[in-house]
Amino acid sequence: MPPPADIVKVAIEWPGAFPKLMEIDQKKPLSAIIKEVCEGWSLGNPENFALQIADATNFYITEKNRSDIKNGSILRLTTSPYQTALQLHERIQSTSMDAKLEALKDLANASRDITFAQEFINLDGISLLTQMVESGTERYQKLQKIMKPCFGDLLSFTLTAFVELMDHGIVSWDTFSVAFIKKIASFVNKTAMDTAVLQRSLAILESMVLNSQDLYHKVAQEITIGQLIPHLQGTDQDIQTYTIAVINALFLKAPEEKRQVRLRCTHTQTHCIYCINVIRSNTPINDEMAHQLYVLQVLNFNLLEDRMMTKMDPQDQAQRDIIFELRRIAFDVELEPNNSGSIEKRKSMYTRDYKKLGFINHVNPAVDFTQIPPGMLALDNMLYFARHHQDAYIRIVLENSSREDKHECPFGRSSIELTKMLCEILKVGELPSENCHDFHPMFFTHDRAFEEFFCICIQLLNKTWKEMRATSEDFNKVMQVVREQIMRALTAKPNSLDQFKSRLQNLSYTEILKIRQSERMNQEDFQSRPILELREKIQPEIMELIKQQRLNRLCEGTCFRKISSRRRQDKFWYCRLSPNHKVLHYGDLEESPQGEVPHDSLQDKLPVADIKAVITGKDCPHMKEKGALKQNKEVLELAFSVLYESDEYLNFIAPDKHEYCVWTDGLNALLGKEMTSEYTKSDMDTLLSMEMKLRLLDLENIQIPEAPPPIPKEPSNYDFVYDCN
């Protein structure tokens, strides 16, 4: 007879004694269980003891998380969180440097546990740490020359403990003094500072700025972008990542009027540093660095939103002068005196020139820029192109003005539509996503990258127009081809605008046609009845193959991230399916693993037979719990949960869309349900197409009849049969 569901068999350790094997009744109060364990080792005052998970995390067992105890778990009897917090509170105030250092090291490790953190914070531990930071430099100034490494470690562990305690969200960031902010900022402003101290200080500044508008103003007074830039010039990618994170935080919280000026200034300062230290570095860019660069890229593009959503005022003379400037550069028209020629003659001349420039409204081109988007941004791009690439601009305008009207590529209309397209491609105006790492290196290589990007693309558009021999009726078709050329070139993630330009040269209209033809052949779906019947016959085999692939991937396992309020303080956990497909093994990790994690290192188990359902998206309990946080669409699309027993859940947030599809497909396959992800459809189409082509390989150039051939009549005799006997 199986044991009751509430009884858990565990091993409990105590220093200097043999581990004790015992059964824990989950319905019994935890205090009673601890008392029973203490009596077994003849220990008094059971209220001063607690149980911990005996692994690297050392998390305390509480009434809230005791359900995490599984059969076979190893626990450790230790001092209670309150007693531990009290002891550490006293030890970190020791006059002995060695004792203080050891205590701070233990505090930094223990602070990861929220139960301990609550007790330590109740003892006013945060205030003690901030006082140590504020007075630390002065107190140990005389010892720095003798014990500089020790001082660096003291400060490093102090700041680490502070970051871990604040990460639990128990204490508000608004409670910190200006003196503390000044001290943290001073660590960042120093040129020669211990790497660990610098990392923690940058992380604290980022959290302060993101969590409090009031602290943003205080931090902004203490630290400038210019003081952060030198940290990008080193070779330590972690420091570079933390630095960009602080820069991003300052811009996200900055008032709109300051954001424009600061971000443009910073982009000018950082683009050369980025080129030298990141693009040309041999060190691969990690996910966190890629995310921060993506955020910085989004913030830079969002500077364009104001102009993109601003209509042109046809009565504004300054704006009208820009159009006059475009006309002057194109046709090298000398400024005529106001009284030269009649008004009708000048209007006729202007109308003729505006028609050559390709505006829709020849009489008043300002009307063309009242459409938003792209609004005034299109006019800005046109003026930049005319001034900085004058020869190319004049060539395009004059070349098209000499063509027949129907074959003319209208520069004005093309520029407006192209600007709108580029804003859509680069998602100008959208907020950065929490999990996206999709940045384009080339936009960090020029301080006017978007304008240069436009200049390359407008020349591409003109070239494609000629290759397609397009007429005015083909305008939308040309724009579709240009979009495809740009998207395919961006997919290669060129490191510079020159590389992007070279990539486009290999994507001519002829090449696009070849690519389209090839893709059409690969995805061709024959509609004849025999082919459809063959597809239906093969489909179950392919689906079984996909199912096996999904289950094999689940057996390999995946590292998942636990979402917290601060990205770089995120914890990791790993989950994998047993080879016999009967058990899910999972457990927490200290850091992201390099390769697979073996089953025996994952303490927790969930039998597949106990799984009731798979829940996705906003219906997941961890998405409902985090509703108060900034849970964006991308996170919701990666969330799924496994329901087991009555109301217990195992919650996941996949690292990317592919892993999300693999796991939801695999779990549904285990439950005998249909695999419905978009990747299953894609894999089915690809594999089915390949299998069909292989089976029809011998029938190339042979016409397949719509109906099967008739069965021939039986022969009149069987004399032709040879009797082998």
XYZ file of C-alpha atoms in Angstrom:
725
model
C 0.000 0.000 0.000
C 1.512 3.384 -1.008
C 2.291 5.882 1.819
C -0.175 8.737 2.433
C 0.311 11.740 0.168
C 1.046 14.015 3.168
C 3.934 11.881 4.440
C 7.378 12.789 3.053
C 10.502 10.730 3.692
C 13.609 12.887 4.196
C 17.110 12.843 5.644
C 18.058 15.524 8.202
C 21.669 16.530 8.893
C 23.221 18.041 12.004
C 26.956 18.895 12.273
C 28.902 16.172 14.056
C 26.059 13.629 13.952
C 24.881 10.938 11.578
C 22.002 12.038 9.309
C 18.601 11.104 10.678
C 16.046 9.426 8.397
C 12.483 10.337 9.281
C 8.995 10.777 7.923
C 7.484 14.265 7.948
C 3.749 14.733 8.191
C 2.986 17.811 6.087
C -0.233 18.371 8.060
C 1.734 18.672 11.302
C 2.915 22.177 12.331
C 6.534 22.873 11.348
C 7.384 23.905 14.910
C 6.308 20.476 16.155
C 8.503 18.738 13.562
C 11.529 20.892 14.548
C 10.861 20.110 18.216
C 10.782 16.386 17.425
C 14.075 16.631 15.505
C 15.743 18.580 18.362
C 14.599 16.020 20.932
C 16.141 13.276 18.801
C 19.555 14.951 19.197
C 18.877 16.109 22.783
C 18.908 19.779 21.819
C 17.077 22.290 23.990
C 15.243 25.472 22.973
C 13.761 24.163 19.696
C 12.424 27.679 18.984
C 16.032 28.683 18.221
C 16.298 26.127 15.404
C 14.980 25.812 11.870
C 15.249 23.515 8.867
C 17.066 24.368 5.651
C 17.334 22.781 2.223
C 20.781 21.161 2.244
C 22.058 22.515 -1.064
C 23.896 25.578 -2.341
C 20.850 27.802 -1.735
C 20.458 26.989 2.000
C 16.887 28.295 1.874
C 14.883 28.031 5.090
C 11.826 25.791 5.244
C 8.713 27.770 6.244
C 4.997 27.072 6.406
C 4.686 28.789 3.010
C 7.274 26.757 1.126
C 7.196 23.449 2.983
C 5.266 21.943 0.056
C 8.569 22.063 -1.859
C 9.893 19.221 0.311
C 9.808 16.056 -1.759
C 10.515 12.414 -1.015
C 14.261 11.883 -0.749
C 15.049 15.524 0.090
C 18.033 16.253 2.314
C 17.384 18.862 5.013
C 19.684 20.491 7.532
C 18.909 21.492 11.117
C 20.352 24.940 11.765
C 19.840 28.031 13.879
C 16.600 29.915 13.256
C 16.525 32.874 10.829
C 16.096 35.278 13.756
C 19.056 33.857 15.683
C 21.223 33.822 12.546
C 20.258 37.402 11.725
C 20.994 38.485 15.315
C 24.408 36.798 15.290
C 25.370 38.294 11.927
C 24.101 41.720 13.000
C 26.573 41.574 15.911
C 29.429 39.973 13.955
C 29.492 42.568 11.157
C 30.102 45.234 13.834
C 33.191 43.428 15.117
C 36.374 45.477 15.579
C 38.400 42.649 14.024
C 38.816 43.153 10.285
C 39.057 39.404 9.622
C 35.949 38.655 11.689
C 34.034 41.490 10.018
C 35.049 40.255 6.567
C 33.952 36.679 7.337
C 30.644 37.927 8.757
C 29.909 40.083 5.702
C 30.698 37.145 3.436
C 28.181 34.986 5.365
C 25.640 37.831 5.294
C 25.933 38.223 1.514
C 25.257 34.503 1.099
C 22.413 34.316 3.653
C 20.631 37.422 2.318
C 19.469 35.532 -0.771
C 16.869 33.818 1.427
C 13.768 35.969 1.914
C 13.013 34.471 5.355
C 16.437 35.463 6.688
C 16.245 38.801 4.851
C 12.991 39.690 6.627
C 14.528 38.984 10.046
C 17.710 40.920 9.304
C 15.743 43.891 7.963
C 13.563 43.840 11.123
C 16.785 44.352 13.113
C 17.339 47.556 11.109
C 20.042 45.761 9.169
C 19.646 47.899 6.031
C 20.399 51.064 8.018
C 23.470 49.415 9.519
C 24.803 48.502 6.078
C 24.179 51.984 4.683
C 25.993 53.520 7.668
C 28.919 51.178 7.070
C 29.033 52.243 3.427
C 28.749 55.961 4.252
C 31.456 55.886 6.949
C 33.520 53.017 5.584
C 35.963 55.064 3.537
C 36.778 57.440 6.383
C 36.920 54.747 9.061
C 39.371 52.540 7.194
C 41.236 55.267 5.331
C 44.395 54.638 7.327
C 44.216 50.906 6.645
C 43.741 51.189 2.897
C 47.444 51.393 2.117
C 48.182 48.348 4.244
C 45.036 46.279 3.664
C 43.639 47.578 0.381
C 42.490 44.102 -0.839
C 40.757 43.502 2.497
C 39.043 46.884 2.333
C 37.874 46.159 -1.214
C 36.426 42.813 -0.113
C 34.712 44.411 2.902
C 33.000 46.952 0.704
C 32.215 44.384 -1.974
C 30.479 41.976 0.430
C 28.671 44.880 2.135
C 27.241 46.066 -1.168
C 26.452 42.489 -2.270
C 24.456 41.896 0.930
C 22.683 45.222 0.431
C 21.727 44.358 -3.173
C 20.456 40.899 -2.166
C 18.363 42.307 0.695
C 16.848 45.054 -1.453
C 16.091 42.575 -4.238
C 13.336 41.007 -2.107
C 11.266 44.208 -2.348
C 10.681 44.433 1.408
C 12.168 47.916 1.840
C 11.278 50.922 -0.321
C 14.103 52.549 -2.279
C 12.773 55.989 -1.304
C 14.163 55.658 2.224
C 17.840 56.290 1.405
C 19.715 59.456 2.230
C 21.557 61.774 -0.124
C 24.794 60.892 1.703
C 24.391 57.215 0.775
C 23.638 58.082 -2.862
C 26.702 60.359 -2.979
C 28.881 57.571 -1.587
C 27.646 54.988 -4.136
C 28.079 57.518 -6.942
C 31.624 58.241 -5.755
C 32.543 54.565 -6.201
C 31.364 54.794 -9.823
C 33.107 58.100 -10.461
C 36.501 56.831 -9.296
C 38.777 55.746 -12.120
C 40.515 52.939 -10.200
C 37.908 50.997 -8.252
C 37.598 47.330 -7.334
C 35.642 45.535 -10.080
C 33.192 43.870 -7.686
C 32.499 47.175 -5.889
C 31.979 48.941 -9.215
C 29.543 46.241 -10.382
C 27.440 46.430 -7.214
C 27.482 50.223 -7.212
C 26.252 50.372 -10.808
C 23.530 47.817 -10.005
C 22.398 49.901 -6.991
C 22.266 53.096 -9.054
C 20.203 51.347 -11.744
C 17.686 50.077 -9.177
C 17.453 53.473 -7.494
C 16.696 55.210 -10.784
C 14.165 52.599 -11.977
C 12.307 52.312 -8.663
C 11.959 55.943 -7.609
C 11.430 59.164 -9.563
C 12.724 61.134 -6.575
C 15.925 59.069 -6.458
C 16.331 59.570 -10.211
C 16.730 63.312 -9.655
C 19.204 62.751 -6.816
C 21.277 60.241 -8.795
C 21.221 62.469 -11.896
C 22.745 65.263 -9.799
C 25.590 63.035 -8.616
C 26.573 61.234 -11.801
C 26.782 62.298 -15.425
C 26.875 60.288 -18.607
C 30.393 61.564 -19.179
C 31.493 59.913 -15.932
C 29.953 56.599 -17.026
C 31.484 56.566 -20.525
C 35.044 55.593 -19.345
C 33.636 52.324 -17.960
C 32.689 51.347 -21.532
C 36.310 51.667 -22.632
C 37.573 48.679 -20.646
C 37.521 45.021 -21.603
C 35.249 43.752 -18.804
C 31.920 43.009 -20.521
C 30.048 42.784 -17.202
C 31.111 46.328 -16.277
C 30.143 47.529 -19.754
C 26.746 45.844 -19.379
C 26.052 47.384 -15.956
C 27.158 50.782 -17.261
C 24.820 50.702 -20.263
C 22.031 49.538 -17.934
C 22.520 52.660 -15.779
C 22.587 54.877 -18.882
C 19.361 53.268 -20.106
C 17.714 53.706 -16.705
C 18.658 57.396 -16.584
C 17.091 57.956 -19.994
C 13.957 55.934 -19.283
C 13.229 58.071 -16.210
C 14.444 61.395 -17.637
C 11.898 64.128 -18.437
C 11.141 64.291 -22.157
C 12.939 67.579 -22.727
C 16.177 66.325 -21.107
C 15.985 62.884 -22.707
C 16.297 64.238 -26.242
C 19.451 66.246 -25.543
C 21.164 63.693 -23.312
C 20.519 60.680 -25.481
C 21.749 62.359 -28.652
C 24.902 63.477 -26.812
C 25.450 59.991 -25.363
C 24.883 58.266 -28.681
C 27.561 60.480 -30.236
C 29.972 59.616 -27.403
C 29.262 55.901 -27.257
C 29.139 54.873 -30.915
C 32.926 55.001 -31.438
C 33.611 53.340 -28.073
C 31.128 50.601 -28.916
C 32.745 49.994 -32.312
C 36.216 49.654 -30.841
C 35.415 47.744 -27.658
C 32.435 45.573 -28.558
C 32.108 44.969 -32.303
C 35.819 44.484 -32.835
C 36.310 42.533 -29.625
C 36.909 38.791 -29.806
C 34.618 38.260 -26.804
C 31.110 37.138 -27.844
C 28.307 39.408 -26.645
C 26.302 37.744 -23.865
C 22.514 37.909 -23.603
C 22.416 40.634 -20.953
C 24.756 42.902 -22.917
C 22.696 42.247 -26.062
C 19.517 43.183 -24.156
C 20.969 46.438 -22.836
C 22.244 47.389 -26.293
C 18.794 46.585 -27.686
C 17.200 48.889 -25.068
C 19.672 51.664 -25.910
C 18.885 51.176 -29.606
C 15.129 51.426 -28.937
C 15.620 54.601 -26.894
C 17.658 56.126 -29.712
C 15.013 55.284 -32.308
C 12.280 56.624 -30.057
C 13.901 60.059 -30.267
C 12.483 60.096 -33.796
C 8.906 59.655 -32.611
C 8.298 63.342 -31.944
C 9.220 64.345 -35.526
C 7.477 61.265 -36.918
C 4.187 62.344 -35.315
C 4.519 66.067 -36.124
C 2.530 67.344 -39.086
C 3.971 70.067 -41.262
C 2.352 73.458 -40.923
C 1.887 74.770 -44.489
C 1.889 78.318 -43.085
C 5.246 77.917 -41.274
C 7.832 79.756 -43.348
C 10.811 78.005 -41.710
C 9.401 74.626 -42.706
C 8.592 75.840 -46.200
C 12.203 77.048 -46.513
C 13.360 73.428 -46.194
C 11.381 72.560 -49.333
C 12.896 75.597 -51.081
C 16.321 74.300 -50.022
C 15.599 70.898 -51.584
C 14.638 72.656 -54.806
C 17.723 74.869 -54.746
C 20.166 71.991 -54.208
C 18.539 69.867 -56.916
C 18.414 72.485 -59.626
C 21.078 74.949 -58.412
C 18.560 77.786 -58.709
C 19.896 81.218 -57.825
C 17.660 83.152 -55.495
C 15.666 85.476 -57.692
C 14.739 88.936 -56.457
C 11.155 89.190 -55.266
C 10.228 91.475 -58.137
C 11.730 89.343 -60.927
C 9.025 87.983 -63.192
C 5.345 87.826 -62.584
C 3.810 85.865 -59.712
C 2.157 83.495 -62.183
C 5.493 82.801 -63.858
C 7.237 82.024 -60.548
C 4.362 79.763 -59.464
C 4.532 77.907 -62.771
C 8.286 77.437 -62.347
C 7.905 76.205 -58.757
C 5.149 73.781 -59.781
C 7.354 72.377 -62.557
C 10.302 71.865 -60.176
C 8.155 70.298 -57.426
C 6.810 67.870 -60.009
C 10.391 66.926 -60.925
C 11.157 66.451 -57.200
C 8.354 63.869 -57.097
C 5.885 65.507 -54.717
C 2.247 64.444 -54.933
C 0.999 68.007 -54.500
C 2.935 70.020 -57.098
C 1.399 73.356 -56.106
C 1.913 73.108 -52.325
C 4.300 70.229 -51.391
C 3.884 71.051 -47.698
C 0.559 69.167 -47.826
C 2.499 65.935 -48.520
C 4.009 66.112 -45.017
C 0.725 66.369 -43.131
C 0.408 62.563 -43.061
C 1.529 61.028 -39.748
C 3.501 58.934 -39.594
C 6.050 59.867 -41.016
C 5.274 63.600 -40.692
C 8.274 65.930 -40.537
C 10.702 63.036 -40.152
C 10.468 62.373 -43.896
C 11.392 65.981 -44.678
C 14.322 65.781 -42.219
C 15.612 62.685 -44.012
C 15.272 64.300 -47.430
C 17.182 67.396 -46.330
C 19.931 65.270 -44.726
C 20.278 63.267 -47.966
C 20.379 66.434 -50.091
C 23.055 68.067 -47.921
C 25.293 65.123 -46.985
C 24.973 63.050 -50.172
C 24.449 65.888 -52.614
C 25.773 64.151 -55.728
C 23.544 61.106 -55.222
C 20.559 63.355 -54.485
C 21.032 65.467 -57.622
C 21.601 62.364 -59.750
C 18.365 60.711 -58.563
C 16.267 63.857 -59.074
C 17.671 64.742 -62.508
C 17.680 61.131 -63.676
C 13.995 60.739 -62.939
C 12.972 64.165 -64.204
C 14.361 63.217 -67.620
C 12.291 60.037 -67.869
C 8.815 59.611 -69.196
C 6.199 60.541 -66.626
C 4.968 56.986 -66.179
C 8.502 55.614 -65.596
C 9.552 58.363 -63.221
C 10.482 57.259 -59.675
C 9.011 60.128 -57.605
C 11.682 61.144 -55.084
C 9.302 63.038 -52.775
C 6.614 60.363 -52.579
C 9.247 57.608 -52.332
C 11.025 59.357 -49.442
C 7.802 59.788 -47.487
C 6.702 56.168 -47.935
C 10.224 54.850 -47.310
C 10.542 56.810 -44.058
C 7.209 55.379 -42.916
C 8.405 51.859 -43.821
C 11.711 52.238 -41.970
C 9.868 53.411 -38.847
C 7.692 50.280 -39.037
C 10.713 47.990 -39.529
C 12.626 49.552 -36.609
C 9.435 49.876 -34.478
C 9.960 53.559 -33.722
C 7.857 54.630 -30.743
C 7.434 51.185 -29.166
C 8.665 50.525 -25.619
C 11.575 48.102 -25.180
C 10.669 44.472 -24.565
C 11.778 42.681 -21.399
C 13.242 39.633 -23.133
C 14.431 40.946 -26.492
C 18.124 40.852 -27.495
C 17.609 41.858 -31.129
C 19.916 44.817 -31.691
C 21.642 45.890 -34.901
C 25.379 46.633 -34.486
C 25.476 48.986 -37.462
C 23.256 51.558 -35.716
C 26.007 52.082 -33.127
C 28.651 52.934 -35.708
C 27.430 56.402 -36.733
C 26.026 59.323 -34.762
C 23.377 59.892 -37.472
C 22.755 56.206 -38.152
C 19.035 56.451 -38.981
C 19.576 59.239 -41.504
C 22.448 57.304 -43.127
C 20.246 54.210 -43.159
C 17.600 56.217 -45.029
C 20.188 57.492 -47.539
C 21.268 53.938 -48.385
C 17.672 52.749 -48.691
C 16.452 55.620 -50.892
C 19.255 54.851 -53.354
C 18.285 51.176 -53.179
C 14.679 52.106 -53.967
C 15.712 54.078 -57.039
C 17.945 51.206 -58.208
C 15.180 48.614 -57.704
C 12.701 50.856 -59.548
C 14.974 50.846 -62.602
C 15.602 47.076 -62.378
C 11.853 46.425 -62.273
C 11.229 48.887 -65.119
C 8.414 50.103 -62.920
C 5.739 52.648 -63.754
C 3.707 54.788 -61.388
C 1.124 51.968 -61.130
C 3.845 49.659 -59.754
C 4.755 51.923 -56.811
C 3.378 49.578 -54.123
C 5.013 46.533 -55.745
C 8.394 48.284 -55.709
C 7.954 49.205 -52.034
C 7.200 45.545 -51.209
C 10.394 44.407 -52.957
C 12.434 47.129 -51.205
C 11.027 46.066 -47.823
C 12.040 42.474 -48.547
C 15.545 43.572 -49.588
C 15.985 45.615 -46.408
C 14.619 42.887 -44.106
C 16.831 40.205 -45.657
C 19.909 42.436 -45.362
C 19.121 43.255 -41.708
C 18.733 39.559 -40.882
C 22.474 39.128 -41.476
C 23.143 41.659 -38.620
C 25.809 43.654 -40.510
C 28.413 45.259 -38.237
C 28.525 48.509 -40.194
C 26.507 50.562 -42.660
C 29.049 49.658 -45.350
C 28.421 45.958 -44.724
C 24.681 46.608 -44.940
C 25.219 48.392 -48.254
C 27.314 45.490 -49.579
C 24.650 43.032 -48.499
C 22.024 44.994 -50.451
C 24.178 44.845 -53.582
C 23.804 41.064 -53.479
C 20.035 41.378 -53.143
C 19.105 42.849 -56.501
C 15.586 42.480 -57.880
C 16.766 39.504 -59.980
C 18.151 37.824 -56.853
C 14.911 38.469 -54.949
C 12.981 36.794 -57.773
C 15.291 33.765 -57.555
C 14.867 33.566 -53.786
C 11.093 33.834 -54.106
C 11.034 31.138 -56.785
C 13.195 28.848 -54.667
C 11.000 29.365 -51.589
C 7.871 28.831 -53.649
C 9.262 25.526 -54.928
C 10.231 24.456 -51.435
C 6.796 25.269 -50.078
C 4.821 24.137 -53.104
C 1.642 22.388 -52.204
C 0.476 20.121 -55.035
C -3.284 20.061 -55.227
C -3.896 16.951 -57.310
C -5.908 14.234 -55.575
C -3.201 11.520 -55.625
C -0.702 13.937 -54.068
C -3.179 14.993 -51.401
C -3.878 11.352 -50.569
C -0.150 10.680 -50.286
C 0.223 13.696 -47.955
C -2.571 12.421 -45.720
C -0.907 9.022 -45.552
C 2.518 10.449 -44.669
C 1.269 13.055 -42.181
C 0.872 10.750 -39.124
C 4.444 9.482 -39.602
C 5.778 13.047 -39.680
C 3.735 14.036 -36.619
C 5.167 11.070 -34.706
C 8.660 12.166 -35.747
C 8.005 15.705 -34.451
C 6.611 14.282 -31.223
C 9.760 12.190 -30.670
C 11.933 15.238 -31.345
C 10.010 17.291 -28.768
C 10.288 14.572 -26.139
C 14.008 14.152 -26.845
C 14.460 17.904 -26.305
C 12.588 17.672 -23.005
C 14.935 14.857 -21.976
C 17.909 17.131 -22.676
C 16.334 19.786 -20.473
C 16.299 23.587 -20.450
C 17.514 26.320 -18.110
C 14.689 28.684 -17.141
C 14.920 32.137 -15.604
C 12.997 33.235 -12.537
C 11.719 36.718 -13.290
C 12.578 39.275 -10.615
C 12.466 43.052 -10.422
C 16.158 43.217 -11.370
C 17.407 41.282 -14.361
C 20.995 40.569 -13.304
C 19.876 39.283 -9.920
C 17.678 36.675 -11.585
C 17.925 33.123 -10.370
C 17.928 30.094 -12.638
C 16.374 26.658 -12.455
C 16.615 23.626 -14.689
C 13.978 21.122 -15.766
C 14.312 17.931 -17.795
C 12.275 14.835 -18.565
C 13.518 11.415 -17.512
C 14.576 9.061 -20.365
C 11.552 6.837 -19.700
C 9.236 9.886 -20.051
C 7.680 9.281 -16.632
C 9.159 11.998 -14.389
C 10.062 15.703 -14.656
C 13.267 16.432 -12.725
C 13.847 20.065 -11.714
C 15.840 22.184 -9.297
C 17.403 25.605 -8.680
C 20.802 26.637 -10.055
C 23.270 29.294 -8.959
C 24.002 30.366 -12.536
C 23.140 29.515 -16.106
C 24.691 26.077 -16.875
C 27.083 25.265 -19.682
C 25.459 22.159 -21.166
C 23.072 19.613 -19.693
C 22.459 19.275 -15.951
C 22.471 15.621 -14.745
C 19.309 14.149 -13.205
C 20.917 13.391 -9.857
C 21.731 17.073 -9.260
C 18.056 18.046 -9.609
C 16.401 17.456 -6.246
C 12.723 17.873 -7.131
C 10.529 15.460 -9.093
C 7.087 15.621 -10.633
C 5.574 12.390 -12.009
C 4.056 12.904 -15.444
C 1.063 10.850 -14.318
C 0.253 13.602 -11.768
C 0.055 16.351 -14.400
C -3.520 17.479 -14.952
C -3.155 20.260 -17.529
C -0.840 22.735 -19.244
C -1.856 26.406 -18.928
C -0.380 29.195 -21.049
C -0.226 32.993 -21.202
C -2.163 35.292 -18.905
C -4.033 32.375 -17.308
C -0.797 31.234 -15.617
C -0.775 31.888 -11.847
C 2.693 33.513 -11.913
C 1.447 36.007 -14.513
C -1.539 36.887 -12.332
C 0.761 37.283 -9.316
C 3.063 39.596 -11.242
C 0.239 41.684 -12.619
C 1.468 44.684 -10.637
C 4.889 44.507 -12.264
C 5.698 45.484 -15.830
C 4.656 42.263 -17.478
C 4.653 42.991 -21.181
C 3.281 41.059 -24.085
C 6.531 39.185 -24.734
C 6.689 37.740 -21.207
C 3.054 36.652 -21.396
C 3.758 34.881 -24.669
C 6.589 32.872 -23.050
C 4.773 31.877 -19.857
C 3.240 28.455 -19.198
C 2.369 26.402 -16.123
C 1.871 22.731 -15.303
C -1.103 21.966 -13.039
C -0.761 18.919 -10.816
C -2.599 17.508 -7.814
C -5.461 19.840 -6.846
C -4.161 23.396 -7.089
C -0.370 23.027 -7.284
C 1.537 24.597 -10.185
C 5.007 24.386 -11.673
C 5.547 27.741 -13.358
C 7.772 28.391 -16.379
C 8.951 31.404 -18.376
C 10.692 30.115 -21.491
C 13.957 31.787 -22.573
C 12.605 32.283 -26.108
C 9.704 31.442 -28.395
C 11.351 28.275 -29.723
C 11.809 26.770 -26.233
C 8.237 27.785 -25.356
C 6.897 25.853 -28.336
C 9.156 22.848 -27.670
C 8.018 22.566 -24.032
C 4.313 23.186 -24.558
C 4.324 20.700 -27.459
C 6.265 18.128 -25.444
C 4.055 18.440 -22.367
C 0.896 18.185 -24.481
C 2.352 15.114 -26.203
C 2.980 13.527 -22.790
C -0.652 14.174 -21.889
C -1.820 12.660 -25.181
C -3.057 15.999 -26.484
C -2.519 17.656 -29.842
C 0.633 19.709 -30.447
C -0.648 23.070 -31.685
C 2.330 25.444 -31.617
C 3.375 27.472 -34.636
C 6.691 25.590 -34.694
C 4.862 22.288 -35.046
C 3.064 23.643 -38.101
C 6.329 24.957 -39.519
C 8.147 21.666 -38.861
C 5.256 19.709 -40.343
C 5.304 21.806 -43.536
C 9.089 21.506 -43.889
C 9.371 17.770 -43.200
C 6.278 16.906 -45.208
C 7.558 18.885 -48.177
C 10.943 17.125 -47.997
C 9.377 13.686 -47.675
C 7.010 14.351 -50.582
C 9.870 15.457 -52.811
C 11.908 12.385 -51.909
C 9.036 10.043 -52.694
C 8.246 11.815 -55.955
C 11.875 12.059 -57.035
C 11.591 9.177 -59.505
C 8.451 10.715 -61.025
C 10.139 13.911 -62.163
C 8.669 15.174 -65.467
C 6.041 12.425 -65.369
C 2.440 13.571 -65.420
C 0.520 12.232 -62.454
C -3.077 11.430 -63.448
C -5.954 12.859 -61.464
C -7.613 9.411 -61.206
C -5.953 6.023 -60.705
C -5.598 3.926 -63.890
C -8.354 1.311 -64.435
C -7.737 -2.249 -63.288
C -7.256 -4.458 -66.396
C -9.657 -7.321 -67.142
C -8.725 -10.795 -66.039
C -6.908 -12.825 -68.750
C -8.845 -15.522 -70.631
C -6.403 -18.171 -69.421
C -3.389 -18.469 -67.171
C -1.164 -20.499 -69.508
C 1.555 -17.891 -69.147
C 2.015 -18.841 -65.486
C 5.193 -20.814 -65.014
C 4.940 -23.702 -62.574
C 8.170 -23.826 -60.583
C 7.395 -27.320 -59.362
